[in-house]
XYZ file of N, CA and C in Angstrom:
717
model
N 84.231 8.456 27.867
C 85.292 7.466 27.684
C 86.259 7.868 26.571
N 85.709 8.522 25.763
C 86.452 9.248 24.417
C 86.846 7.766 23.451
N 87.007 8.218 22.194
C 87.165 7.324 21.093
C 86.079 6.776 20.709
N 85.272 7.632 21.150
C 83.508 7.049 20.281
C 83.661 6.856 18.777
N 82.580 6.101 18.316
C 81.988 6.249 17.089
C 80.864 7.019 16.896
N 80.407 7.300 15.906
C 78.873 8.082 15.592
C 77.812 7.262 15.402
N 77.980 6.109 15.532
C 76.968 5.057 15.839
C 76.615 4.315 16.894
N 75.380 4.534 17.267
C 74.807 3.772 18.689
C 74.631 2.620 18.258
N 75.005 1.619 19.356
C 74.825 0.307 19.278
C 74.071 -0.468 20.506
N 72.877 -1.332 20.239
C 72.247 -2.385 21.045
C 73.029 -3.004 21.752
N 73.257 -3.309 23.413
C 73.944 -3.759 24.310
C 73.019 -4.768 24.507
N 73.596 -5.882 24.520
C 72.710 -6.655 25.464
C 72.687 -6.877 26.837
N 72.241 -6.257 27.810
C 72.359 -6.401 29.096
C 72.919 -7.538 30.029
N 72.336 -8.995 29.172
C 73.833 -9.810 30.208
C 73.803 -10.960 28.318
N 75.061 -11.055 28.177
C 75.680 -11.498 26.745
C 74.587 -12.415 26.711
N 73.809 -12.349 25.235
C 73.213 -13.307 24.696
C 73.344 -14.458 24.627
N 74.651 -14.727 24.249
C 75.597 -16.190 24.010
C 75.419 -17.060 25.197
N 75.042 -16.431 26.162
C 74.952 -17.268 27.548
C 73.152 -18.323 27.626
N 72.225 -17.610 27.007
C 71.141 -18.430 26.749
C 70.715 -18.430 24.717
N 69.802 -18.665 25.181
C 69.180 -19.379 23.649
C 67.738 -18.636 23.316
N 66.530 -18.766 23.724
C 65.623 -17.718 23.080
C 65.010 -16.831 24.065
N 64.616 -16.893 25.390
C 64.210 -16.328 26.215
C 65.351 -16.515 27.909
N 64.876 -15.247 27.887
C 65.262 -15.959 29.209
C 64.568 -14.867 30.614
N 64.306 -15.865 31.647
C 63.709 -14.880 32.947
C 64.714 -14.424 34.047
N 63.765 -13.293 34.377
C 64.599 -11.955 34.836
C 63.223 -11.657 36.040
N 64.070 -10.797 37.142
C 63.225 -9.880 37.990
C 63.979 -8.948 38.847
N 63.508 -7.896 38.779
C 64.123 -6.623 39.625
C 64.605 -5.397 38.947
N 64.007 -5.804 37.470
C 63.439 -4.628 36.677
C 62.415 -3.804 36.922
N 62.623 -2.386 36.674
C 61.353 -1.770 37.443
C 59.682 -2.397 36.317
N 59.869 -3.383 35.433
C 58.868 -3.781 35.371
C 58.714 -4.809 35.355
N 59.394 -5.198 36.192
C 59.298 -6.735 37.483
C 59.751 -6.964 38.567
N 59.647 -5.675 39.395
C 60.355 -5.802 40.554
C 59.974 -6.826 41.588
N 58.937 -7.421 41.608
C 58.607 -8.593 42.500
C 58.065 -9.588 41.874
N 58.463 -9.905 40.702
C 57.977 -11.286 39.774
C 58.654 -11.838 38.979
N 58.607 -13.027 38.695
C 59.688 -13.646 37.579
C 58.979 -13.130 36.072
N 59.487 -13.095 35.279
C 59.291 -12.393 33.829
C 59.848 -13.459 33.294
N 59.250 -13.922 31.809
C 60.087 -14.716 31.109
C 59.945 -14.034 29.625
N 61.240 -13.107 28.980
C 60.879 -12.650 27.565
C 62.201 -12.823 27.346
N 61.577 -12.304 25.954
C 63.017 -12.868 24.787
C 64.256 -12.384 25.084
N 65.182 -12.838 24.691
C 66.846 -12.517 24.865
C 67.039 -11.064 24.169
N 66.216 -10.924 23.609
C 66.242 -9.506 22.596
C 66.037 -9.065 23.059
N 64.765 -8.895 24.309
C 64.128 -7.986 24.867
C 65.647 -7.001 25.277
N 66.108 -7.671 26.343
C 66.991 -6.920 27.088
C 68.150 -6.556 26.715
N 67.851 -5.639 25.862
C 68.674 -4.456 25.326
C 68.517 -3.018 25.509
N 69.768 -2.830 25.182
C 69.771 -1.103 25.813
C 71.013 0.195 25.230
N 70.292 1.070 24.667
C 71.524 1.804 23.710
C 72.699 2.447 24.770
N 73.796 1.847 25.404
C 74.911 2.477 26.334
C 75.916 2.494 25.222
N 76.447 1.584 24.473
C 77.509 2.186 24.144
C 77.242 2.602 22.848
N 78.543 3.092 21.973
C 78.773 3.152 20.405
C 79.176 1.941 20.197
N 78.854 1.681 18.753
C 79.495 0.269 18.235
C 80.825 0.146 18.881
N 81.420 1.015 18.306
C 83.527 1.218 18.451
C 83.243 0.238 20.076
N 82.772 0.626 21.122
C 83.044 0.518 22.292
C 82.289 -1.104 22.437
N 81.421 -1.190 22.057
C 80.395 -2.666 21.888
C 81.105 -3.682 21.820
N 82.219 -3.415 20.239
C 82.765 -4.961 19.646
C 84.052 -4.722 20.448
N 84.825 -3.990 21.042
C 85.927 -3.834 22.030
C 85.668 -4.581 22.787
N 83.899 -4.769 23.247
C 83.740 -5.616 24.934
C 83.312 -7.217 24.252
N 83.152 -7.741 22.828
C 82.975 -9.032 22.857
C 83.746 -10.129 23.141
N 85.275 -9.368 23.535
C 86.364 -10.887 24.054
C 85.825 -10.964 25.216
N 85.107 -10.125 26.528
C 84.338 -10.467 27.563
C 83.818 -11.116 27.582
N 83.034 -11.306 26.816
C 81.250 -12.277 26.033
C 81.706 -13.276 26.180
N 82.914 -13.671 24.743
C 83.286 -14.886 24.975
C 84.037 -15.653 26.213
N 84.442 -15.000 26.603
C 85.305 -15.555 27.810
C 84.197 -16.228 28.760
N 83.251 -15.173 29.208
C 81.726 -16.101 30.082
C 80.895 -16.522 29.087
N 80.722 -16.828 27.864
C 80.376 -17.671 27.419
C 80.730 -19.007 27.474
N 82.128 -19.407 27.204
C 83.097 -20.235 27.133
C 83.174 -20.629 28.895
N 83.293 -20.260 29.582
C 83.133 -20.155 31.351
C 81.754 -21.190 31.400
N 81.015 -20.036 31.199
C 79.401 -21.018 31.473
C 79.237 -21.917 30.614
N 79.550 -22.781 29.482
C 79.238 -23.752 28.819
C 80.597 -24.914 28.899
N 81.529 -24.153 30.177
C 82.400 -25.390 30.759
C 81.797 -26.097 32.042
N 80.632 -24.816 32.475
C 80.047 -25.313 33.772
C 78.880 -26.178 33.295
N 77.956 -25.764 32.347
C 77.028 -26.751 31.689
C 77.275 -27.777 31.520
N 78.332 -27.952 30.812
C 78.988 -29.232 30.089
C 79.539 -30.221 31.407
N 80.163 -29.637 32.431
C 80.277 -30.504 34.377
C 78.932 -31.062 34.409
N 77.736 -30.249 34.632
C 76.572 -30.615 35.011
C 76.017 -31.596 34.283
N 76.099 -31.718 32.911
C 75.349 -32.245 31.759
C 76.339 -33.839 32.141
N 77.737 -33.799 32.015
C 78.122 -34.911 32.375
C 78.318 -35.741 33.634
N 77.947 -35.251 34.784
C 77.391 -35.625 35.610
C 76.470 -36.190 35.613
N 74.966 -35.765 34.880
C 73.997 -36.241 34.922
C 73.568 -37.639 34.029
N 74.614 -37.498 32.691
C 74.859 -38.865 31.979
C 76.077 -39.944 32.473
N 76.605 -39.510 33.594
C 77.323 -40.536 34.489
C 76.279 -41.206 35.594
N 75.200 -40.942 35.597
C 74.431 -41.549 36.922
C 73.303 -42.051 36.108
N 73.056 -42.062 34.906
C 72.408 -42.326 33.886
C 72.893 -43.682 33.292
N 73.698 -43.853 32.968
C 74.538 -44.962 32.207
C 74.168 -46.274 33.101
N 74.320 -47.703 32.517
C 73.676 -48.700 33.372
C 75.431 -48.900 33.661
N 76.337 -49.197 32.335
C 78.036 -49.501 32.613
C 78.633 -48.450 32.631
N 79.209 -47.846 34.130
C 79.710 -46.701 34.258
C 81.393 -47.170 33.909
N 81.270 -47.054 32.324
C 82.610 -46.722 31.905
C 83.419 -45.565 32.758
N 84.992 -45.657 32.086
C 85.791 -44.647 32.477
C 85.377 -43.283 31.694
N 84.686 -42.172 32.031
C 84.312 -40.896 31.494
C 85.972 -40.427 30.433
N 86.915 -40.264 31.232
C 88.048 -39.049 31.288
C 87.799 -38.023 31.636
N 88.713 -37.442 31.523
C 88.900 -35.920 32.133
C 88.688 -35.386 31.064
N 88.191 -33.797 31.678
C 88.126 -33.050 30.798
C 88.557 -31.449 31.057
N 89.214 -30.723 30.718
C 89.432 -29.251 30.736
C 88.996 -28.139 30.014
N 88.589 -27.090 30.209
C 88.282 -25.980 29.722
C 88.846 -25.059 30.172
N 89.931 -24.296 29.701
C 90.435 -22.907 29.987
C 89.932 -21.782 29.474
N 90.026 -20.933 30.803
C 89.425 -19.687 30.949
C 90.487 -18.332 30.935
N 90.429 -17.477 29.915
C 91.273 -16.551 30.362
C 90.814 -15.437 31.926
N 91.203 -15.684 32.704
C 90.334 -14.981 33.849
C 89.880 -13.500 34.202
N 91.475 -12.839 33.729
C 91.136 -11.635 33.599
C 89.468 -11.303 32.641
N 89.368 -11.813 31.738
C 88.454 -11.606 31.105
C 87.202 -11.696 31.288
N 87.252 -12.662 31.893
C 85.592 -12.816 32.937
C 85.465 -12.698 33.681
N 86.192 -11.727 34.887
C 85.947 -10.757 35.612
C 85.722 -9.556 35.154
N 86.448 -8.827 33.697
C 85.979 -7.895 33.508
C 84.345 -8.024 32.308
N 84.209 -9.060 31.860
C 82.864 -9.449 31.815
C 81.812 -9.254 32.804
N 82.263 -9.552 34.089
C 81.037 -9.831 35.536
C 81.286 -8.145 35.607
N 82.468 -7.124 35.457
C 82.399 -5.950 35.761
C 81.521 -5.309 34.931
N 81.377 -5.615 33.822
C 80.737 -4.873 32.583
C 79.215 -5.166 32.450
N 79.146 -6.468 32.807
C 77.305 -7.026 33.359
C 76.751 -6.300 34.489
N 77.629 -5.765 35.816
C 76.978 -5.063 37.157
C 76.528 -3.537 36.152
N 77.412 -3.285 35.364
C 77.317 -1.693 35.294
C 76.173 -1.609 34.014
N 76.186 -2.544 33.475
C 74.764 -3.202 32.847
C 73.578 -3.249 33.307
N 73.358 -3.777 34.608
C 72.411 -4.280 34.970
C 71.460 -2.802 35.540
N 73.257 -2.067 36.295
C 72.883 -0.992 37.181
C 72.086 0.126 36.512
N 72.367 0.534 34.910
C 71.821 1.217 34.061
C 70.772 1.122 34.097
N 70.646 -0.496 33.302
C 69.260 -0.983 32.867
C 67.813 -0.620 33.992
N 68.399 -0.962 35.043
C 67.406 -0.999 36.009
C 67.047 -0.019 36.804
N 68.027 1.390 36.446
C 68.028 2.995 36.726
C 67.983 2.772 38.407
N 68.587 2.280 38.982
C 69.591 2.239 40.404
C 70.061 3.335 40.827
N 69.293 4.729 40.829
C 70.296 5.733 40.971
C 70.912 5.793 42.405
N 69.556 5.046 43.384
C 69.906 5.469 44.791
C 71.143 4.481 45.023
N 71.692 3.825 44.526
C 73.057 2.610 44.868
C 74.295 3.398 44.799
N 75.039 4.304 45.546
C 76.211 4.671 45.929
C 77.179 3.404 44.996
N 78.476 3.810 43.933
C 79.541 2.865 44.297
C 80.238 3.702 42.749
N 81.715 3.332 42.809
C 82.670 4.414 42.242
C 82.308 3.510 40.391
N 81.609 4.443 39.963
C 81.120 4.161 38.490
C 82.467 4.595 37.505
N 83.388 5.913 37.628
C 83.891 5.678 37.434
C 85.478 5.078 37.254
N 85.329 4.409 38.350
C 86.628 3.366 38.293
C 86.477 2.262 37.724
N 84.921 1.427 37.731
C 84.797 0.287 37.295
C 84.657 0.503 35.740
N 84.155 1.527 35.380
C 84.746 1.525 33.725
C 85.711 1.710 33.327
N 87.208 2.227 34.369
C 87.944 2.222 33.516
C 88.401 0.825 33.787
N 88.026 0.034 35.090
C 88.727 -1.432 34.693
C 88.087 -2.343 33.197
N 86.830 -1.741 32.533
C 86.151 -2.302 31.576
C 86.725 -2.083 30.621
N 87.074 -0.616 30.525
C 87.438 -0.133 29.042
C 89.036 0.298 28.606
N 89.894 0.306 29.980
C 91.456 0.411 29.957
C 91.860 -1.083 30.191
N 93.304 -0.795 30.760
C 93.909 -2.071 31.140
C 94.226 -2.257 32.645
N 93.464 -1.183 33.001
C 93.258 -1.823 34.595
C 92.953 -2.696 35.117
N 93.349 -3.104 36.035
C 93.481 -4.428 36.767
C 93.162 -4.207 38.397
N 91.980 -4.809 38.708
C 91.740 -4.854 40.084
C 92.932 -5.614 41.311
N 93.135 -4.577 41.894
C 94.170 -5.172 42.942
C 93.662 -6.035 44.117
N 94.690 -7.159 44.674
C 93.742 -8.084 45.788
C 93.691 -6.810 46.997
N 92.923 -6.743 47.492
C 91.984 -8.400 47.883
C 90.840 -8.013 46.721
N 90.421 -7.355 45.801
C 89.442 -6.663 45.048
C 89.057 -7.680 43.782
N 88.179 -7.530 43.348
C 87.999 -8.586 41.926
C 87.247 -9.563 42.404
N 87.382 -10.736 41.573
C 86.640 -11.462 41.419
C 86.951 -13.337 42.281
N 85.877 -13.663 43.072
C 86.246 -14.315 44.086
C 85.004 -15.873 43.103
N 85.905 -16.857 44.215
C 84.373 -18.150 43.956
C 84.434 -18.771 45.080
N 83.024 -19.373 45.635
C 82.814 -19.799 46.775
C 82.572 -20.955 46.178
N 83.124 -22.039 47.878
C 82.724 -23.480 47.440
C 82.854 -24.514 48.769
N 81.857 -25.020 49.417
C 81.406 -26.102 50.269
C 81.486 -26.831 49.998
N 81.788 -27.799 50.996
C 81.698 -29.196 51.063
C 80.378 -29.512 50.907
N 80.110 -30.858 50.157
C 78.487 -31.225 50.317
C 77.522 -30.273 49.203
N 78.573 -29.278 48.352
C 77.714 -28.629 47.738
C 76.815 -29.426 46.467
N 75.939 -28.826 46.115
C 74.866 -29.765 45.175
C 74.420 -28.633 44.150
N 75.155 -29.172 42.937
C 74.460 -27.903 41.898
C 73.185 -28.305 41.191
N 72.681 -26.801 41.220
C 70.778 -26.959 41.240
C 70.361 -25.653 39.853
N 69.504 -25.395 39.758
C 68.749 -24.418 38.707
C 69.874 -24.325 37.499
N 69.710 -25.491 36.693
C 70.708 -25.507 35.180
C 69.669 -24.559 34.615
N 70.932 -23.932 33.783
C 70.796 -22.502 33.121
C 70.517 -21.175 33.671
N 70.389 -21.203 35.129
C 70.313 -20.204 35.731
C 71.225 -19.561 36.239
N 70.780 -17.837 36.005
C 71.665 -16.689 35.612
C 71.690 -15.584 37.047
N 71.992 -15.192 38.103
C 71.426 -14.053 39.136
C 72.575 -13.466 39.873
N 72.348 -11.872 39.350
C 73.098 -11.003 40.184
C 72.516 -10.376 41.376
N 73.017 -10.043 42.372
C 72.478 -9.791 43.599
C 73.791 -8.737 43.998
N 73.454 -7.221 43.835
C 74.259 -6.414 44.423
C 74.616 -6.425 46.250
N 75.729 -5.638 46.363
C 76.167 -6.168 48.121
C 75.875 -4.532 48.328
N 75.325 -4.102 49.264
C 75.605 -2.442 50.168
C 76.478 -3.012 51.240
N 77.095 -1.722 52.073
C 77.524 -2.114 53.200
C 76.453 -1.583 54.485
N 76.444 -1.724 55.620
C 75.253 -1.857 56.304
C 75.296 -0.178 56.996
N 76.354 0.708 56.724
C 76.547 2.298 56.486
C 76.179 3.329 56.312
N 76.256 3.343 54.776
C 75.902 4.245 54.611
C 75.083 4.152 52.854
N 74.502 2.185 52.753
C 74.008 1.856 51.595
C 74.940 1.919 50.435
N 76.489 2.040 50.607
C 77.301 1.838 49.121
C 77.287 0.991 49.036
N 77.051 0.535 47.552
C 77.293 -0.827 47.245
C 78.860 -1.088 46.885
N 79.066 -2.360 47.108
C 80.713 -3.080 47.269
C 80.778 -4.027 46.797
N 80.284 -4.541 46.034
C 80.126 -5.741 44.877
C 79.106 -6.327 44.621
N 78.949 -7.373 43.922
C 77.738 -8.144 43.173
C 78.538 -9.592 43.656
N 77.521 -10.026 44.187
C 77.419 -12.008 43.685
C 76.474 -12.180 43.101
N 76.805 -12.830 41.748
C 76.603 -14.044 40.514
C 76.317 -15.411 40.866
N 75.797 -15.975 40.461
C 75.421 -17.708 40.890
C 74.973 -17.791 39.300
N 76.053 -18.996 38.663
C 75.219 -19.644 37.302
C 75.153 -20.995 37.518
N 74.199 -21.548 37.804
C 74.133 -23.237 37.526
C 74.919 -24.026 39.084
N 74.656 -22.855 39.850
C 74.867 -23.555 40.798
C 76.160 -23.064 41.837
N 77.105 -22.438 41.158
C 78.354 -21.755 40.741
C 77.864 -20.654 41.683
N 78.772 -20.024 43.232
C 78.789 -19.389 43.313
C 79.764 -17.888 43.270
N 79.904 -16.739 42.447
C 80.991 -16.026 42.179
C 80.999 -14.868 42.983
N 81.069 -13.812 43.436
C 81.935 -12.357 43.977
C 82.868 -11.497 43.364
N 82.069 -10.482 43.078
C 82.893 -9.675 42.608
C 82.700 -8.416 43.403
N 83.948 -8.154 43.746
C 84.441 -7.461 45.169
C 84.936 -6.030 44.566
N 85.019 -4.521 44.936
C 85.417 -3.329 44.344
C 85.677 -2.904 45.869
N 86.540 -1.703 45.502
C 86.648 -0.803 46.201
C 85.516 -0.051 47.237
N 85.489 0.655 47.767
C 84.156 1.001 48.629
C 85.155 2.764 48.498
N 83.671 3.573 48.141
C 83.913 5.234 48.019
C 84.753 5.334 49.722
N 84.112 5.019 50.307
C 84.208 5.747 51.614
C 85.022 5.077 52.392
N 85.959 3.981 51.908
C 86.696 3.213 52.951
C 86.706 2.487 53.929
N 84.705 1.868 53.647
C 84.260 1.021 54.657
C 84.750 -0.607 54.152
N 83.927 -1.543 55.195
C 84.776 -2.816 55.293
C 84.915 -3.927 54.022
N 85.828 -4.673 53.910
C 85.553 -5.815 53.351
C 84.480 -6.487 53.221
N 84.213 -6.689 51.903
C 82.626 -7.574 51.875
C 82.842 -8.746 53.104
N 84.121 -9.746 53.114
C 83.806 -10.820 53.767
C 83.669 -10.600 55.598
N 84.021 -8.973 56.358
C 83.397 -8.526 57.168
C 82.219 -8.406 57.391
N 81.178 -8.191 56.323
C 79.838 -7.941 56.740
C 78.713 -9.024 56.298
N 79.579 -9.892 55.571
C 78.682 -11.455 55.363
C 77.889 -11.372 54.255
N 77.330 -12.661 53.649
C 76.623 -12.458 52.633
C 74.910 -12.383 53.267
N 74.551 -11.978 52.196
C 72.822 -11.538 52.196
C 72.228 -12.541 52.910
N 71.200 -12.573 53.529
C 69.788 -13.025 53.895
C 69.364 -13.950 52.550
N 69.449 -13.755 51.469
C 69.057 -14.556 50.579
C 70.025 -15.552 50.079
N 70.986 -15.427 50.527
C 71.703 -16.318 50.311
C 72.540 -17.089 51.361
N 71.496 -17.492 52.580
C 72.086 -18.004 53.818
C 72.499 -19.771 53.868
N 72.204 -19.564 52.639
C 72.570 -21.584 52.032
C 74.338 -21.235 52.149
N 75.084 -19.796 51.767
C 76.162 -20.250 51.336
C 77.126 -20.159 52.475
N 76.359 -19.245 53.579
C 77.167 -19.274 54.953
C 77.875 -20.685 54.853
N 79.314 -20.270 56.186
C 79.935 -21.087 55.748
C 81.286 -21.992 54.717
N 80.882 -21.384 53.610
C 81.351 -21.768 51.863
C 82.984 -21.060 52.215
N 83.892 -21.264 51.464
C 84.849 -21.022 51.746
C 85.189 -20.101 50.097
N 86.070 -18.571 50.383
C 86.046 -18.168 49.586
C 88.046 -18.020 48.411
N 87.653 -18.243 47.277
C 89.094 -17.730 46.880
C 88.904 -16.702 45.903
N 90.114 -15.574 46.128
C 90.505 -14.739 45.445
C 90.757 -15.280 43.893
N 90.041 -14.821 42.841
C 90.854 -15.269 41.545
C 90.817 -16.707 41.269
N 89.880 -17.532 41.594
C 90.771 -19.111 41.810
C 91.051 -19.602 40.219
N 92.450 -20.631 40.592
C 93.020 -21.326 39.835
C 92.056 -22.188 38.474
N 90.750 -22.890 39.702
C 90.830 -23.987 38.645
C 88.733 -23.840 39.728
N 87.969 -25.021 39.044
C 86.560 -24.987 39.509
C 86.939 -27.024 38.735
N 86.616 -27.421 39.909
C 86.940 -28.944 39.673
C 84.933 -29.680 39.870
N 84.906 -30.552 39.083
C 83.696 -31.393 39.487
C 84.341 -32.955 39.300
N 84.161 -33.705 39.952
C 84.588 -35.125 40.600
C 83.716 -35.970 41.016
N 83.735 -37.126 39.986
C 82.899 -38.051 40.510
C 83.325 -38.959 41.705
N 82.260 -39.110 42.850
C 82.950 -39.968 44.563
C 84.153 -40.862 44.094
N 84.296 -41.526 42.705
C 84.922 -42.745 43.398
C 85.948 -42.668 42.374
N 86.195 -41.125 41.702
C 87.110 -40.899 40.746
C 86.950 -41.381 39.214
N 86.105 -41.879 38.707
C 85.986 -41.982 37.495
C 86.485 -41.171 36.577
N 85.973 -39.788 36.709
C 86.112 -38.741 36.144
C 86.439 -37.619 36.694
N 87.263 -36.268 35.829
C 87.168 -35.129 36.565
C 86.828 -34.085 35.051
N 85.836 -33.125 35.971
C 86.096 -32.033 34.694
C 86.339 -30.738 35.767
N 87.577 -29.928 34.787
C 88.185 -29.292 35.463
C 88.073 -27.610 34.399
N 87.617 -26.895 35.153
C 87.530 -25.067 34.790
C 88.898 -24.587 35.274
N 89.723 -24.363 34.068
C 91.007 -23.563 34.825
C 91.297 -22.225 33.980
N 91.118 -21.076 35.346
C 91.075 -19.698 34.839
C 92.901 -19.473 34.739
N 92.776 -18.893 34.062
C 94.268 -18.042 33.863
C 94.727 -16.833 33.801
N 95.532 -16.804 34.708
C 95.632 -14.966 35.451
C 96.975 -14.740 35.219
């Protein structure tokens, strides 16, 4: 990448700031078929130099700030159905710079992909660092997408899961979907070989709840609404 420092620095594999003392994981090669629950410390890993480390913490914050606008939907939801006098809540907003937490979700895949020594996963390593570490900018239809159904019901608060995409080919992988708290995200790249659009070949087997879900490029805003309008809290990314 050039412009190193001479000092190695502890990465944390997906930003600390996002949980609190532990947190569980699987599909590490020393948990490839089990849930694990260890410390937030655990999962660290020497990839970059400092210089390059504190360059990537406006990422951090950006999905930090992201996921504790989605907590904070859920959390007030759950003290709106709680309350005996359902006062007027208000609205509430949290802005997101967007670029930034897409190149956060870019910098967590190439994280994860390390950590978990993935060699057999085909996909252009280096283009997605330079969208991490330049000022590149993923072109549409490429980047970062969010899905969202009617009837949807958010479930597992505080929960964190990446799930890489292959295409059915020649095994390159072509993006990662993310799910936090219910939240489903896409992050879409280029393909080496010029095969199809992720939304050509459908999402995973494990995730056949989201068939269906309707997807946007980049979106504007992530709204939660109570039925009869009381309240709205509103996630608005900015691109």
């Amino acid at each position: 990448m050039g412009g190193c420092s001479q000092i190695q620095s502890g990465e944390h594999i997906v930003s600390k700031g996002l949980f609190e003392d532990s947190i569980s994981v699987k599909g590490f090669p020393w948990c490839k078929d089990e849930i694990k629950t260890v410390g937030i410390n655990s999962l660290v890993a020497n990839i970059l130099c400092s210089e390059h480390n504190s360059a990537l913490s406006k990422f951090d914050a950006s999905a930090i700030k992201t996921f504790e606008g989605i907590r904070s939907m859920s959390e007030r939801q759950n003290r709106y159905k709680d309350v005996l006098v359902k006062a007027r809540f208000g609205n509430k907003k949290h802005n997101i710079n967007g670029y930034e937490f897409e190149k956060w979700a870019t910098k967590t895949f190439l994280n994860i992909m390390h950590y978990s020594k993935k060699s057999d996963l085909l996909y252009d390593k280096e283009y997605l660092l330079k969208i991490v570490y330049t000022n590149e900018q993923f072109k549409e239809p490429y980047g970062l997408y969010s899905f969202a159904k009617k009837g949807q019901k958010i479930q597992s608060p505080g929960h964190l899961s990446f799930v890489p995409i292959t295409n059915n080919y020649d095994k390159e992988t072509i993006g990662t979907l993310f799910e936090f708290h219910g939240y489903l995200f896409m992050l879409q790249f280029p393909s080496i070989s010029g095969k199809p659009f992720i939304k050509e070949i459908g999402l995973p087997g494990s995730l056949v709840d989201w068939s269906g879900a309707a997807e946007m490029w980049r979106p504007k805003q992530l709204i939660a609404r109570e039925a009869i309008k009381r309240y709205k809290d509103t996630i608005e990314f900015h691109w």
